[in-house]
Short mmCIF file of C-alpha atoms in Angstrom, two decimals:
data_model
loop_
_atom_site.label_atom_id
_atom_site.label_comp_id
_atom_site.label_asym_id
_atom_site.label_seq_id
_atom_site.Cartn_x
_atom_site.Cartn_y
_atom_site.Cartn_z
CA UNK A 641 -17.36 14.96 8.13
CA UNK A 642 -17.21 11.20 9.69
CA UNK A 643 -20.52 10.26 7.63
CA UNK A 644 -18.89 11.88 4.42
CA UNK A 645 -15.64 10.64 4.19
CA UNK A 646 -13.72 7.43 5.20
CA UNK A 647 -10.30 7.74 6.93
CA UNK A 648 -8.09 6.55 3.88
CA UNK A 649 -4.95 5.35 6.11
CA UNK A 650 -5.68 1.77 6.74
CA UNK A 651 -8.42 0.49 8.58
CA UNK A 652 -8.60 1.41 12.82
CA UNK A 653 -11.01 1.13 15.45
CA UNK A 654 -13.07 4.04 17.21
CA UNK A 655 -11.61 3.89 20.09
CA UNK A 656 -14.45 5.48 22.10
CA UNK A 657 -16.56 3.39 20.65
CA UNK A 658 -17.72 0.38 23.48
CA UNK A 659 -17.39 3.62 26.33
CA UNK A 660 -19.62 5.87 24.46
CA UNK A 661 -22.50 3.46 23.92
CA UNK A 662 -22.50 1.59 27.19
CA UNK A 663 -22.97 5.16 29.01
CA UNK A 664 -25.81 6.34 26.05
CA UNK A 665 -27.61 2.79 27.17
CA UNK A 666 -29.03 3.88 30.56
CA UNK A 667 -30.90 7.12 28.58
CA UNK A 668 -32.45 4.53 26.13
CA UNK A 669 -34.92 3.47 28.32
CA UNK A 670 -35.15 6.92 29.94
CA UNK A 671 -38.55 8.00 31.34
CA UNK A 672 -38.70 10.86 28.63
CA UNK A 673 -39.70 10.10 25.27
CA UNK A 674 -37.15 12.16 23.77
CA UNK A 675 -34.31 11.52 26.08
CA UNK A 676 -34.46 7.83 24.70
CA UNK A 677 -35.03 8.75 21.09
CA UNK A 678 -31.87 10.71 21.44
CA UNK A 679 -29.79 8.23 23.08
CA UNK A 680 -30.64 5.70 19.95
CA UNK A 681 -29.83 8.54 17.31
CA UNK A 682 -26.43 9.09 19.26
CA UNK A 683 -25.48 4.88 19.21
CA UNK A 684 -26.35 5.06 15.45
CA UNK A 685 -24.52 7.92 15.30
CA UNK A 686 -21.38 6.55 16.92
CA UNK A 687 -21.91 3.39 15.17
CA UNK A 688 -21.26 5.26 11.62
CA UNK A 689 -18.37 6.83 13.03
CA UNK A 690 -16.70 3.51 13.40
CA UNK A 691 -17.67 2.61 9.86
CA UNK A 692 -15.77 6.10 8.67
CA UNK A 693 -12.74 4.69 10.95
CA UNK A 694 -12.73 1.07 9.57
CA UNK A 695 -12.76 2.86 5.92
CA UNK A 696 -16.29 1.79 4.80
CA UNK A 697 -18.32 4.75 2.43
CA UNK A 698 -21.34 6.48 3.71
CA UNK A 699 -23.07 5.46 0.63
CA UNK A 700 -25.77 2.70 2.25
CA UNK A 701 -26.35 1.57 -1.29
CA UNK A 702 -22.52 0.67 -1.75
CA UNK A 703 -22.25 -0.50 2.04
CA UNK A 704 -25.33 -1.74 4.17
CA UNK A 705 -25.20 -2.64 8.02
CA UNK A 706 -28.35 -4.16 8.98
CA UNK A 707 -27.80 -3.29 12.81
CA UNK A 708 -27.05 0.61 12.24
CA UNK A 709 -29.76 0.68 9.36
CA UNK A 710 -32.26 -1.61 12.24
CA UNK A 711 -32.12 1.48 14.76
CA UNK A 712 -34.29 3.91 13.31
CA UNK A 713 -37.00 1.35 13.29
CA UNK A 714 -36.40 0.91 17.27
CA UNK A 715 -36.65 4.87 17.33
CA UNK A 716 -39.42 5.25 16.25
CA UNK A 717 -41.05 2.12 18.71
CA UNK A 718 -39.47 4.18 21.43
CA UNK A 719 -42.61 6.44 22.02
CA UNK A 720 -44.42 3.40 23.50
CA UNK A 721 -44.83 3.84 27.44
CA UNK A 722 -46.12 0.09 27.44
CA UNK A 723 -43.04 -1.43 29.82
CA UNK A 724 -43.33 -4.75 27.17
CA UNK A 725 -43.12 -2.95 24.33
CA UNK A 726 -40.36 -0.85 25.77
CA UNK A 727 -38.36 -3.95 26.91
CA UNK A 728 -38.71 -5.02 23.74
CA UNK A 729 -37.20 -2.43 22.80
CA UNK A 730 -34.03 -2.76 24.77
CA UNK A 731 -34.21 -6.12 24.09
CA UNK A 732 -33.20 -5.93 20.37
CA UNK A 733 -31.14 -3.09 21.15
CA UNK A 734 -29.00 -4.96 23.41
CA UNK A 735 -28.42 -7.78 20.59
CA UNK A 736 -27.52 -5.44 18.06
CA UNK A 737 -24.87 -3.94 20.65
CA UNK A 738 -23.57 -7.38 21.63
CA UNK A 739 -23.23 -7.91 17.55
CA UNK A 740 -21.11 -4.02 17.33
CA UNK A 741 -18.57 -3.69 20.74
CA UNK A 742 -15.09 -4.93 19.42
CA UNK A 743 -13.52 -7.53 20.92
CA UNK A 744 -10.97 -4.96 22.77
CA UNK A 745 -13.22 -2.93 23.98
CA UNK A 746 -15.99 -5.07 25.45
CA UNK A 747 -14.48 -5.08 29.26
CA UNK A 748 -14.53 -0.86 29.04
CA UNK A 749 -17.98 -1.61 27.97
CA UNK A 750 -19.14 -3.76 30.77
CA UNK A 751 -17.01 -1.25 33.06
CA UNK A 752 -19.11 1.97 32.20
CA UNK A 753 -22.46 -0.54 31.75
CA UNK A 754 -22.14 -1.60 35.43
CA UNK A 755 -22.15 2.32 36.32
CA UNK A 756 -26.42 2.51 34.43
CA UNK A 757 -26.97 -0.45 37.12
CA UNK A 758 -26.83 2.75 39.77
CA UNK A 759 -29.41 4.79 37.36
CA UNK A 760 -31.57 6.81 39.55
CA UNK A 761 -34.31 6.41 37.06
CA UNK A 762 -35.87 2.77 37.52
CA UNK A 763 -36.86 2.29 34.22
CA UNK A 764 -32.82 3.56 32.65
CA UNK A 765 -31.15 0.65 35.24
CA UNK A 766 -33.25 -1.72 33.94
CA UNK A 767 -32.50 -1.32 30.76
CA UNK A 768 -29.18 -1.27 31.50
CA UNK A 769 -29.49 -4.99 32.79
CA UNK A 770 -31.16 -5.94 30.05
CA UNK A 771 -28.20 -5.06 28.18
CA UNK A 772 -25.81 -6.44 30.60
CA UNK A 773 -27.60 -9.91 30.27
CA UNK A 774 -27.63 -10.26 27.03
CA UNK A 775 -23.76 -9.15 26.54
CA UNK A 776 -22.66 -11.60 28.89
CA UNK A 777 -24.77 -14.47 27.83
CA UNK A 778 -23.79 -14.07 23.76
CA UNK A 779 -19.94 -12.30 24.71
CA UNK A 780 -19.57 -14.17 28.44
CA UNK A 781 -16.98 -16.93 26.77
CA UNK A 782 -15.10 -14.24 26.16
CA UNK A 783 -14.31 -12.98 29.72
CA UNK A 784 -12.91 -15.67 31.48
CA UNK A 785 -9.79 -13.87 32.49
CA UNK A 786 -12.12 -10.87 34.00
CA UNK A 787 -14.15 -13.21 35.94
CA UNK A 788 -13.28 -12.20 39.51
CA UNK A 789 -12.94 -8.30 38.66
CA UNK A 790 -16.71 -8.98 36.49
CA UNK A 791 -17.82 -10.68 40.02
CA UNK A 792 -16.83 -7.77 42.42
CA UNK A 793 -17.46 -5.14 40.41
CA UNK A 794 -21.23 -6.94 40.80
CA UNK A 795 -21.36 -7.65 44.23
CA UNK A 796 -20.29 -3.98 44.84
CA UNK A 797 -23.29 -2.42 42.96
CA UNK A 798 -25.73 -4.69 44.60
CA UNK A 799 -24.47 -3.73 47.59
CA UNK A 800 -26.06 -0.12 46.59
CA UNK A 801 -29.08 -1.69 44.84
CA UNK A 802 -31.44 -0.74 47.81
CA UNK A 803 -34.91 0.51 46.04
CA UNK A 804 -35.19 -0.75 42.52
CA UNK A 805 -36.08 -4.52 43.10
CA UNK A 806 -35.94 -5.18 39.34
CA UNK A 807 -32.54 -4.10 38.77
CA UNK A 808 -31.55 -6.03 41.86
CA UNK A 809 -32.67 -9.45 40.16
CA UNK A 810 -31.32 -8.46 36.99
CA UNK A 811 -28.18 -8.15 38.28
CA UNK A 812 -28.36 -11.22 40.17
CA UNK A 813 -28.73 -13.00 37.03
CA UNK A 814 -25.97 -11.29 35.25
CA UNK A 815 -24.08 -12.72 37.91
CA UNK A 816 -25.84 -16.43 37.30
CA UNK A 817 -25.34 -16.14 33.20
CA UNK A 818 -21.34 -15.36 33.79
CA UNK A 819 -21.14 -18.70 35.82
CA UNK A 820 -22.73 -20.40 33.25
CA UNK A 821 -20.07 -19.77 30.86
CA UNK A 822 -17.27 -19.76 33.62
CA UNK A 823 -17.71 -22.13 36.48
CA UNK A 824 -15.25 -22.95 38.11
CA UNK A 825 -13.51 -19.45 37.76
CA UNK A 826 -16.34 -18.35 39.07
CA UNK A 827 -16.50 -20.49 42.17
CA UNK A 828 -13.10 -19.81 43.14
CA UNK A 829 -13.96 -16.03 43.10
CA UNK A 830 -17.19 -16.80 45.23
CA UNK A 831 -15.43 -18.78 47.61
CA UNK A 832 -13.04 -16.42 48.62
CA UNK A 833 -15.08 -13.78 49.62
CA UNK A 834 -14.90 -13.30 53.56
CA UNK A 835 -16.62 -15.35 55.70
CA UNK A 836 -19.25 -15.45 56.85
CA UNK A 837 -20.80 -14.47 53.26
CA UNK A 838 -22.82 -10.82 53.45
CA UNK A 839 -26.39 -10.80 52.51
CA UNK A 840 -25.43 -9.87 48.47
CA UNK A 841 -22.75 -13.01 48.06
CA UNK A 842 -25.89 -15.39 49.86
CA UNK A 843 -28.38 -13.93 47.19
CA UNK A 844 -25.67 -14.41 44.62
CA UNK A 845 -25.27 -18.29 45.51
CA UNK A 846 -29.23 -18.64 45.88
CA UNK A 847 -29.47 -17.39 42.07
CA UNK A 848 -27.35 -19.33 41.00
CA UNK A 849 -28.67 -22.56 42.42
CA UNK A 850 -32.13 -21.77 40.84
CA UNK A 851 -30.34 -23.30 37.85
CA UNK A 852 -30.44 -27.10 38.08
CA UNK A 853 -27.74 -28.04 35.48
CA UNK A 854 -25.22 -25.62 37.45
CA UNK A 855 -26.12 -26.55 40.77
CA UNK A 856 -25.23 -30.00 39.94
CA UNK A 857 -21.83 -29.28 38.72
CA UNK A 858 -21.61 -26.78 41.62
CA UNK A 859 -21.70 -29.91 44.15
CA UNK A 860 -19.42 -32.13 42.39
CA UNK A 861 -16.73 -29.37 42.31
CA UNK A 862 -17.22 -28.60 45.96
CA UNK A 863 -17.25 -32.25 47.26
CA UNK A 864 -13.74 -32.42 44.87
CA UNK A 865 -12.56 -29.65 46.88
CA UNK A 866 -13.54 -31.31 50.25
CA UNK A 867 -11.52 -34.17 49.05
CA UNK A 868 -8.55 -32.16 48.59
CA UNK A 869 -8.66 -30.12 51.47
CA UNK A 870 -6.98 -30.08 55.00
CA UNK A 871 -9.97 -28.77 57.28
CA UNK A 872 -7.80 -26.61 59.18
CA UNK A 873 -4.01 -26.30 59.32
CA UNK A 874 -1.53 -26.27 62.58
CA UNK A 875 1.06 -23.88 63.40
CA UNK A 876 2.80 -23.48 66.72
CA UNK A 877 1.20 -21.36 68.98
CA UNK A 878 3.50 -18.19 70.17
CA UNK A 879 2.60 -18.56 73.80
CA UNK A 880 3.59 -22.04 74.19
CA UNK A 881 6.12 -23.58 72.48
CA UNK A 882 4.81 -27.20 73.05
CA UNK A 883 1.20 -26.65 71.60
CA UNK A 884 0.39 -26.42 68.54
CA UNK A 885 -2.77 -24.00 67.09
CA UNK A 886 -5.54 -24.97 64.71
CA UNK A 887 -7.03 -22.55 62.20
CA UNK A 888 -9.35 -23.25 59.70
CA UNK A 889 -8.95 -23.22 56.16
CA UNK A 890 -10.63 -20.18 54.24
CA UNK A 891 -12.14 -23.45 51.32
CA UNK A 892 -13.83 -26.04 53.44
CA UNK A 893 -14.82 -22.76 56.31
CA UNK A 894 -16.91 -21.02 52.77
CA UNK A 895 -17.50 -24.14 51.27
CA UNK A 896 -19.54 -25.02 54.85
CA UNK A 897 -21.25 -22.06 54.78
CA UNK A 898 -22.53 -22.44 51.53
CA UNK A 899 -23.58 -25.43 52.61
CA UNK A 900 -25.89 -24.09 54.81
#
């Protein structure tokens, strides 16, 4: 019915829209042939859906989309097992779905995306970083308000990233693209994490240094926040009335660390 005819009510959004394809994304670059061919039909599927909602006809001669009308040509490379030619694949997949989430639904996307980073399937997580990357490197200006939620949600699936090494680095540079479009929100969320750092915020610093540009601005913000910052601050201590206690400050204690 949704390919047929066009809601005639005004124009709205498919609300399932960003959920629906961020989940499908994992099975795209599913071990089985068929499993991924699928998961494409069902995104193109979805994707004329939201055309119905927004109004536009089925016709494709009246109305083309050169993403939705693009996927049965990635279908059909699909039944490559070559890894290249299947991260090619994904590759252009993952533009054309930075080009189709709306703008209101692009945090429910990452949301649901971060869950494909758990895959059990090697090959389906990677993809799903793949994806990931390229949504927050063409969409990342976008997100600066979700920045520290973006950042732990992260840290807490690499945390369970144990055996797929690929997915793990992936990741790691989702995390480094995000700073690169955010940097000092990002900081601030990195230098609050508790001290000392765990092994997954250390890796997270360490891939983002690998990027010269950013590890430059990275040392002019933290010597600005030296400046700025007491060491350690006093209070009275409870015992003793006449003495005074020192305790260090959470930003020069992680900024130290970091250091090191």
């Amino acid at each position: 019915m949704f390919q047929r005819k066009p809601f005639t009510h005004g124009a709205v959004e498919f609300s399932l829209l960003g959920e629906m394809m961020a989940q499908l994304t994992p099975r795209c670059s599913d071990p089985c042939i068929v499993t991924r061919q699928t998961a494409i039909d069902c995104i193109q599927m979805a994707l004329i859906v939201q055309q119905r909602f927004k109004g536009h006809p089925a016709d494709h001669i009246v109305y083309k989309d050169e993403v939705i009308d693009a996927l049965p040509v990635l279908k059909e490379q699909a039944v490559k097992r070559d890894p290249n030619a299947l991260f090619s694949v994904i590759n252009d997949l993952s533009k054309a779905l930075s080009k189709k989430v709306p703008n209101d639904q692009l945090v429910g996307f990452l949301n649901k995306l971060f869950e494909g980073l758990l895959d059990s399937q090697s090959h389906s997580s990677s993809g799903a970083c793949v994806v990931l990357n390229t949504i927050l490197k063409t969409r990342g200006s976008e997100l600066m308000s979700r920045v520290p939620q973006i950042l732990r949600s992260l840290h807490e699936k690499l945390t369970l990233i144990l055996d797929h090494q690929q997915t793990r680095t992936g990741t790691l540079r989702a995390v480094r693209t995000l700073v690169t479009h955010h940097l000092i929100p990002s900081l601030s969320a990195l230098l609050k994490y508790p001290t000392p750092f765990d092994e997954h915020v250390v890796e997270m610093w360490k891939m983002i240094a690998q990027d010269g540009q950013l590890t430059t601005s990275i040392f002019d913000h933290i010597l600005e926040l030296l400046a700025r910052s007491l060491p350690y601050e006093e209070k009275d201590d409870p015992r003793e009335k006449t003495s005074t206690l020192k305790t260090a400050m959470l930003v020069p204690l992680a900024v130290c660390q970091f250091s090191t």
